[in-house]
Coordinates of C-alpha atoms in Angstrom, one line a residue:
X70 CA 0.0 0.0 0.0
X71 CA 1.0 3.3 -0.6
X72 CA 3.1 5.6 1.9
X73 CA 0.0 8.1 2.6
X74 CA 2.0 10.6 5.0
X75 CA 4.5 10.8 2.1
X76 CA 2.3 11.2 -0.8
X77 CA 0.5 14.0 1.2
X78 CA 3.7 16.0 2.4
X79 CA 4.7 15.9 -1.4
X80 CA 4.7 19.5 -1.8
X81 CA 5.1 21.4 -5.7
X82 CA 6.2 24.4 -6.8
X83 CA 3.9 26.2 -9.5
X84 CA 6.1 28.4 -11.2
X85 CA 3.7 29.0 -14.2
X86 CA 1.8 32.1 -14.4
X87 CA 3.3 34.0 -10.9
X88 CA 2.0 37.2 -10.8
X89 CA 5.1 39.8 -9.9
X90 CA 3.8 41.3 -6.9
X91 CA 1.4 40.1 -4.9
X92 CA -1.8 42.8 -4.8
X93 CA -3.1 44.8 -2.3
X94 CA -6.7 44.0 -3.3
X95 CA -8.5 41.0 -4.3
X96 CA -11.9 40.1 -5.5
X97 CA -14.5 37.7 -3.3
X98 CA -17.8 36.7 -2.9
X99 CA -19.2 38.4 0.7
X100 CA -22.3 38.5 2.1
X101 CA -23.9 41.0 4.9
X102 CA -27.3 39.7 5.4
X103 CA -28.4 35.9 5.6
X104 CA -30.9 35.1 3.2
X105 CA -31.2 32.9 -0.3
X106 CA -28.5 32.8 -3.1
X107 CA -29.5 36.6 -4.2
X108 CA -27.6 38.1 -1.0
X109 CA -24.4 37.1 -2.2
X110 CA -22.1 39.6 -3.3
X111 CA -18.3 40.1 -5.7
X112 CA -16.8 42.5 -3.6
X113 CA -13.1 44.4 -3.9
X114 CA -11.6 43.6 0.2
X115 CA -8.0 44.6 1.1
X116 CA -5.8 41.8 0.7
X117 CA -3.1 42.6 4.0
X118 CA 0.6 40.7 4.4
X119 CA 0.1 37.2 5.9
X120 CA 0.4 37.6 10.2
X121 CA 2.6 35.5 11.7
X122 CA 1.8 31.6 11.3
X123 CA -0.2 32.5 7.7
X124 CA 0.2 32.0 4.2
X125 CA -1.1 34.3 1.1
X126 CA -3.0 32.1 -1.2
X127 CA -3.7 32.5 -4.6
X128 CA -6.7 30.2 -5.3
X129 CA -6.8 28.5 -8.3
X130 CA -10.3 26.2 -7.7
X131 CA -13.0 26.6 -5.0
X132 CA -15.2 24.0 -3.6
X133 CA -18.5 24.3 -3.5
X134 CA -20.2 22.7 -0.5
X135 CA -24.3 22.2 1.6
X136 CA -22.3 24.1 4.0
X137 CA -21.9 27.3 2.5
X138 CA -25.3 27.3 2.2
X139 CA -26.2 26.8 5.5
X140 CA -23.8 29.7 6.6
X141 CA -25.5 31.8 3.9
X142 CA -28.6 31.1 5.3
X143 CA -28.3 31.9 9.1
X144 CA -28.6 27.9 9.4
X145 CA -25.0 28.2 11.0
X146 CA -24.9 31.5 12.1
X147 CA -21.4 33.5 11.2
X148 CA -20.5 37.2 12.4
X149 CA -21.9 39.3 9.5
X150 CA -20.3 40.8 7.1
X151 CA -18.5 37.4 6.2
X152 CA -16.8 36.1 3.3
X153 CA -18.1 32.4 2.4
X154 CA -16.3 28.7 1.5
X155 CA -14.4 26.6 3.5
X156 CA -12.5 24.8 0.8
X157 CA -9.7 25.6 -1.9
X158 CA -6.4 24.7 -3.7
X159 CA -4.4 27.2 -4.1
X160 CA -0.4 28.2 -4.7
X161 CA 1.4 29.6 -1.6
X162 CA 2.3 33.1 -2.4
X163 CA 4.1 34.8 1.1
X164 CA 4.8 33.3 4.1
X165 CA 4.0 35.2 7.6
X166 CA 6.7 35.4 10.3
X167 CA 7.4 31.7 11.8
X168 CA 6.0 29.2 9.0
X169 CA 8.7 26.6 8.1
X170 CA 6.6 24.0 6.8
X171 CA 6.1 25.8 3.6
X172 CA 7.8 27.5 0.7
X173 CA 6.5 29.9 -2.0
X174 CA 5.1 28.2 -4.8
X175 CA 3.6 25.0 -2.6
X176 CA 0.6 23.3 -4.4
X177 CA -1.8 23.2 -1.2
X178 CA -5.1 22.3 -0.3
X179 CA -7.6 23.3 3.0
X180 CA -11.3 22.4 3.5
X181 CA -11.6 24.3 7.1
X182 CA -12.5 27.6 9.1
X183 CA -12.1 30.6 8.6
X184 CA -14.6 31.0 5.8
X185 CA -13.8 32.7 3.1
X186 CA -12.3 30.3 0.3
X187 CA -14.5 32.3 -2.4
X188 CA -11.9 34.3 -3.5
X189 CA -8.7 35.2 -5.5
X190 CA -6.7 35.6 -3.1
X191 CA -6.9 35.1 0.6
X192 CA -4.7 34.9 3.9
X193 CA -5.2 31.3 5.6
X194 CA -3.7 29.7 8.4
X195 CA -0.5 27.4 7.7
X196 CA -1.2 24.6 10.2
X197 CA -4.4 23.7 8.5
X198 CA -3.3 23.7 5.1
X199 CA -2.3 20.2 3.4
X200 CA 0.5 19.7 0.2
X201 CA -0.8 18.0 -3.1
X202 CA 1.2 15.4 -4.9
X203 CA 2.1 16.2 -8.7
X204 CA -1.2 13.1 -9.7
X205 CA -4.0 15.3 -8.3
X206 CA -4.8 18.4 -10.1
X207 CA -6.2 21.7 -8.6
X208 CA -10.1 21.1 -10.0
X209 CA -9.7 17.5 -8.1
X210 CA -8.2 18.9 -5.0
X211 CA -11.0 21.5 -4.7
X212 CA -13.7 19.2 -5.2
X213 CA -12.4 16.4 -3.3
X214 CA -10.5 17.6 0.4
X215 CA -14.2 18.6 2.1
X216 CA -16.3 15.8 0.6
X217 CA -13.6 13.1 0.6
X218 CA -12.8 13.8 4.4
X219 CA -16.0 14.1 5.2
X220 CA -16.4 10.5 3.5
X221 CA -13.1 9.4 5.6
X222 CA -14.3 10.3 9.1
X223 CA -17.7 8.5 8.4
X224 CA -16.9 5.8 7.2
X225 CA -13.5 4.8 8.8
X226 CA -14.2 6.8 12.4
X227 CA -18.0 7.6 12.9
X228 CA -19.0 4.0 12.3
X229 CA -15.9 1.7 10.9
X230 CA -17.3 -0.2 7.9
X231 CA -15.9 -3.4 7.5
X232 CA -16.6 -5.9 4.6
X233 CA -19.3 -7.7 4.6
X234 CA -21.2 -4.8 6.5
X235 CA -25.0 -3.5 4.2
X236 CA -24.6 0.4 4.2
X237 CA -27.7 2.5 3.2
X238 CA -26.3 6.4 1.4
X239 CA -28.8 8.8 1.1
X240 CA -28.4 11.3 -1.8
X241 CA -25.4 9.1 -2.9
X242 CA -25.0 10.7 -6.7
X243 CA -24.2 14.0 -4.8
X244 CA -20.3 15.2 -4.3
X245 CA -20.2 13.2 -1.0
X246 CA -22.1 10.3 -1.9
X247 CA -20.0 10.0 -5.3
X248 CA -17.0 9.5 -3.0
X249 CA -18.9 7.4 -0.9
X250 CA -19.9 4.4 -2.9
X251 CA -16.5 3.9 -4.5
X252 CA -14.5 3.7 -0.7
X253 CA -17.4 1.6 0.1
X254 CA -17.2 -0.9 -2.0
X255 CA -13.5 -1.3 -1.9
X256 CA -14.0 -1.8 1.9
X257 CA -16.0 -4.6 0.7
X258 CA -19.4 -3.1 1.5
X259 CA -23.1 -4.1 0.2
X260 CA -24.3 -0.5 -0.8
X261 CA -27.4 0.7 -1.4
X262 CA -28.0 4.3 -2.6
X263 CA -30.9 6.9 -2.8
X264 CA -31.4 9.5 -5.4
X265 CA -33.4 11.2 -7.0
X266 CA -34.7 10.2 -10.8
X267 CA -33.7 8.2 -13.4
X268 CA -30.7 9.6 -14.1
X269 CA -29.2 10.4 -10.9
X270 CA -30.0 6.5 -10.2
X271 CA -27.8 5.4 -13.4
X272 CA -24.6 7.3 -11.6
X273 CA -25.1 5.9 -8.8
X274 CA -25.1 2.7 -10.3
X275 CA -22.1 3.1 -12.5
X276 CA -20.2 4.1 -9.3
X277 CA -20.6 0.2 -8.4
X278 CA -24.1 0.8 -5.6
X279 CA -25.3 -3.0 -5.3
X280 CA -28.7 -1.6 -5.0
X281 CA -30.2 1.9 -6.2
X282 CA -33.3 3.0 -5.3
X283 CA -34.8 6.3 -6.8
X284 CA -36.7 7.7 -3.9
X285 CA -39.2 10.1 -5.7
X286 CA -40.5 7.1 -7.6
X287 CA -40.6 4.3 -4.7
X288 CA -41.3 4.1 -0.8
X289 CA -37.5 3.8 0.1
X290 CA -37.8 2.2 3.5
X291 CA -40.1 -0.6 2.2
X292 CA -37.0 -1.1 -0.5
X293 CA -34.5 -1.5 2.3
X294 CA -36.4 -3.9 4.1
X295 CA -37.1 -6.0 1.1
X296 CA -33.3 -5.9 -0.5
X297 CA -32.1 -7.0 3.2
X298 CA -34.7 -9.5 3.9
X299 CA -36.1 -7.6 6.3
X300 CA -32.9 -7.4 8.7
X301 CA -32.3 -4.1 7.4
X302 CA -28.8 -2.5 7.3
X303 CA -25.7 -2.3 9.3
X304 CA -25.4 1.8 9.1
X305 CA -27.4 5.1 7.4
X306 CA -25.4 8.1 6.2
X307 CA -27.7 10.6 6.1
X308 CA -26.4 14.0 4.9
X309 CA -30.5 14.7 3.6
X310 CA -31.8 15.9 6.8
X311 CA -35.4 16.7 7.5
X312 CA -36.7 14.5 5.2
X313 CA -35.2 11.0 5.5
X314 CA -33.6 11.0 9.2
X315 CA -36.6 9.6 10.8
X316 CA -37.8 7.3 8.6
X317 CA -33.8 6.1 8.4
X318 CA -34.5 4.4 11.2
X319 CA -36.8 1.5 10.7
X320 CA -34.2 0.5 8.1
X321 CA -31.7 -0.1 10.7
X322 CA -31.3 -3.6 12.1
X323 CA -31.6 -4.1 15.7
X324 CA -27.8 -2.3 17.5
X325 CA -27.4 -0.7 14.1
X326 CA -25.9 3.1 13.4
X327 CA -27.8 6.1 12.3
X328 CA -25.6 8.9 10.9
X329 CA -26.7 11.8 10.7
X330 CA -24.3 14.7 8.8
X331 CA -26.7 17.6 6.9
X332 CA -29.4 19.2 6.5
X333 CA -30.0 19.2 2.5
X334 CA -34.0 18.9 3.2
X335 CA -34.1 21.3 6.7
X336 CA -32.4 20.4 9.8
X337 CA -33.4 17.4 11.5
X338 CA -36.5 17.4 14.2
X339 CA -35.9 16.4 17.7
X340 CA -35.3 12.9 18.2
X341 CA -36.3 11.7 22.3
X342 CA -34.0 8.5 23.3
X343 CA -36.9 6.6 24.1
X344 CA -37.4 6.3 20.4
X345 CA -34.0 4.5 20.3
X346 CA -34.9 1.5 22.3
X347 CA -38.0 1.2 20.6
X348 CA -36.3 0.8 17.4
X349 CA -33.3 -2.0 18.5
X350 CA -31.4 -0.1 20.8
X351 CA -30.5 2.1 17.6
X352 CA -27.0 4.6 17.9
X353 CA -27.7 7.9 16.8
X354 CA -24.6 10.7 15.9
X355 CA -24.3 14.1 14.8
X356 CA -20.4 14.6 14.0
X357 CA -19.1 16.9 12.2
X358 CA -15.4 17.5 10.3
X359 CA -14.4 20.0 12.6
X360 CA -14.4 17.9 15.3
X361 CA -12.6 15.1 13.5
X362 CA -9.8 17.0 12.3
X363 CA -9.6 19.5 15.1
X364 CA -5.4 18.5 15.8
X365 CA -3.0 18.6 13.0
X366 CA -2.6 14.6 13.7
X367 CA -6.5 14.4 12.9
X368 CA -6.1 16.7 9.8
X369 CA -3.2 14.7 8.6
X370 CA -4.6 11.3 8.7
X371 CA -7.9 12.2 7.5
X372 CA -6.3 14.1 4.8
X373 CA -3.4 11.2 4.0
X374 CA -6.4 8.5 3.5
X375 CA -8.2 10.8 1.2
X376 CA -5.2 11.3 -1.1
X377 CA -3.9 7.7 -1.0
X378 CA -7.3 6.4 -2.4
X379 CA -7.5 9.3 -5.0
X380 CA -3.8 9.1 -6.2
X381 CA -4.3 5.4 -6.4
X382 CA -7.5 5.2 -8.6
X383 CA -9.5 3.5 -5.9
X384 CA -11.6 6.8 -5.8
X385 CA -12.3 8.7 -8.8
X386 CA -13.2 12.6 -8.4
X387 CA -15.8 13.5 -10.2
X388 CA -15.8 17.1 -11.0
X389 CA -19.5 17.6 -12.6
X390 CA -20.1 21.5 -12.6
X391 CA -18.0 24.1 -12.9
X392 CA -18.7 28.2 -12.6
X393 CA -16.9 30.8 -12.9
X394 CA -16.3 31.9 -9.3
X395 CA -18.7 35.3 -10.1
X396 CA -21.3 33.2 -10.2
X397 CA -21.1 31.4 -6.7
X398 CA -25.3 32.5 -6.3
X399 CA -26.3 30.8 -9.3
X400 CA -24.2 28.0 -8.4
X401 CA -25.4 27.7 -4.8
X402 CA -29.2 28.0 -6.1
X403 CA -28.5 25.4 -8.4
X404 CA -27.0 22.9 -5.7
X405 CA -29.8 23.8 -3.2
X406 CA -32.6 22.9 -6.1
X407 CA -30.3 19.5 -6.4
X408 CA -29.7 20.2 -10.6
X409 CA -26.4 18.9 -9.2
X410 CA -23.9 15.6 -9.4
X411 CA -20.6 14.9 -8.1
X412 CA -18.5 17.7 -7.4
X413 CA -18.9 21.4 -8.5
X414 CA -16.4 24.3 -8.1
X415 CA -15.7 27.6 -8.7
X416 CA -13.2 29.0 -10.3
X417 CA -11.5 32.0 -10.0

């Protein structure tokens, strides 16, 4: 198997295209109300020099994530006015006073706090930045660090898949679920995926799901128990929300794991632990990434696993949509009204 900690501390230098002096200025998309796609704004900002333990970035590819939306929103509230995005590859431009882990021209990648990925140019902290290897481009690397971790911490922490185990992934031709059903199955998983229409269904399928199940057209749950002979599954990924948490449950088999990780539909109503026992002394969990890559060992790993299965093949990126960074509302509106597959960035 592959050296992950190597691969991922393979750092480039991207000569091509350096601009001569780094601006004072930069362009990004800011927003100073919550609200729908409409309140989001390209603004001019002040680009300062790096403080000490920061980088300058010059993005090259922006991720586009449910999270943004839910920042946009006032799901998760932010102090206002904010810029928006959590994930990027980028080129390391300046270094502030004290960082010695990178040089000018690094390839990197980030997928964390502070917000503010949509943009040209940005200042970002250098402990939570990762180095690409030469095999993953920046398109890949902006599509794949936030939804490939995500994946990572679910699957190999949350609730450890093993083979043999039946996994249920809702919404699984999305950016996350894409990722999902490939690691999945080369853990040795049965998967079966949700999505919505025809067409969604046949991606999900060609991503190697065992069983697909198109939820507008059929009652989902009665699916389950029928493909699993009424035992039901081992774990639910749940990134949907409001709409499928609930019933997610009575396609659990008795001890079995309910995760729950967005809030695509709404967020999720309350759940009272007396509804647990009733169901087989069901697990329920709410993680999140933050809190599984909160230490720079955490970040690593997470971050190591994600690029070893990429660089290898065993995961394939799939970088559906792209627009230009400009147009991160229409974007956003688009994702939100789920006219989206796989992956979608912006671009600068």
């Amino acid at each position: 198997m592959t050296d992950a900690i190597s691969v991922a501390m393979l750092g480039q230098t991207d000569s091509s295209e350096r601009p001569m002096t780094i601006p004072t200025e930069t362009n990004a998309i800011r927003f100073h109300k919550t609200g729908g796609p409409e309140v989001l704004k390209w603004e001019t900002v002040k680009l300062n020099a790096p403080a000490a333990g920061e980088v300058t970035l010059r993005n090259k590819a922006c991720g586009l994530n449910f999270i943004d939306t839910y920042h946009r929103s006032g799901l998760y509230p932010v102090p206002l006015p904010s810029g928006i995005g959590l994930e990027g590859a980028a080129v390391v431009e300046a270094l502030g006073a004290g960082v010695t882990t990178l040089k000018v021209g690094d390839r990197v990648a980030y997928c964390a706090a502070p917000l503010g990925a949509y943009a040209e140019w940005r200042n970002y902290p250098a402990d939570k930045l990762v180095k690409l290897p030469d095999s993953i481009d920046d398109r890949t690397a902006a599509a794949m660090m936030l939804q490939g971790m995500t994946v990572e911490y679910l699957i190999r922490r949350t609730f450890t898949v093993k083979a043999g185990d039946w996994v249920l992934w809702h919404a699984a031709a999305g950016g996350v679920g894409s990722i999902a059903v490939q690691w999945l199955k080369h853990l040795g998983a049965t998967v079966i995926g949700t999505a919505g229409g025809a067409e969604k269904c046949a991606i999900v399928k060609s991503l190697g799901a065992d069983h697909v199940i198109d939820y507008r057209a059929e009652d989902w749950v009665k699916r389950v128990k029928d493909i699993t002979g009424g035992k039901g599954v081992h774990v639910v990924y749940d990134g949907v929300g409001k709409d499928t948490c609930v019933p997610s449950m009575d396609c659990l088999r008795p001890r079995g794991y309910l995760v729950t990780f967005g809030n695509a539909s709404g967020p999720v109503p309350a759940i009272e632990p007396l509804i647990l026992s009733q169901k087989g002394s069901i697990f329920l969990t709410r993680p999140t990434l933050m809190a599984y890559t909160a230490t720079r060992e955490d970040l690593e790993l997470s971050a190591n696993a994600l690029i070893d299965v990429v660089a290898r093949g065993v995961v394939k990126i799939r970088v559906a949509h792209s627009y230009p960074l400009k147009e991160a509302a229409q974007a956003q509106a688009d994702l939100e009204a789920r006219k989206t597959t796989g992956s979608v960035v912006l671009l600068p």
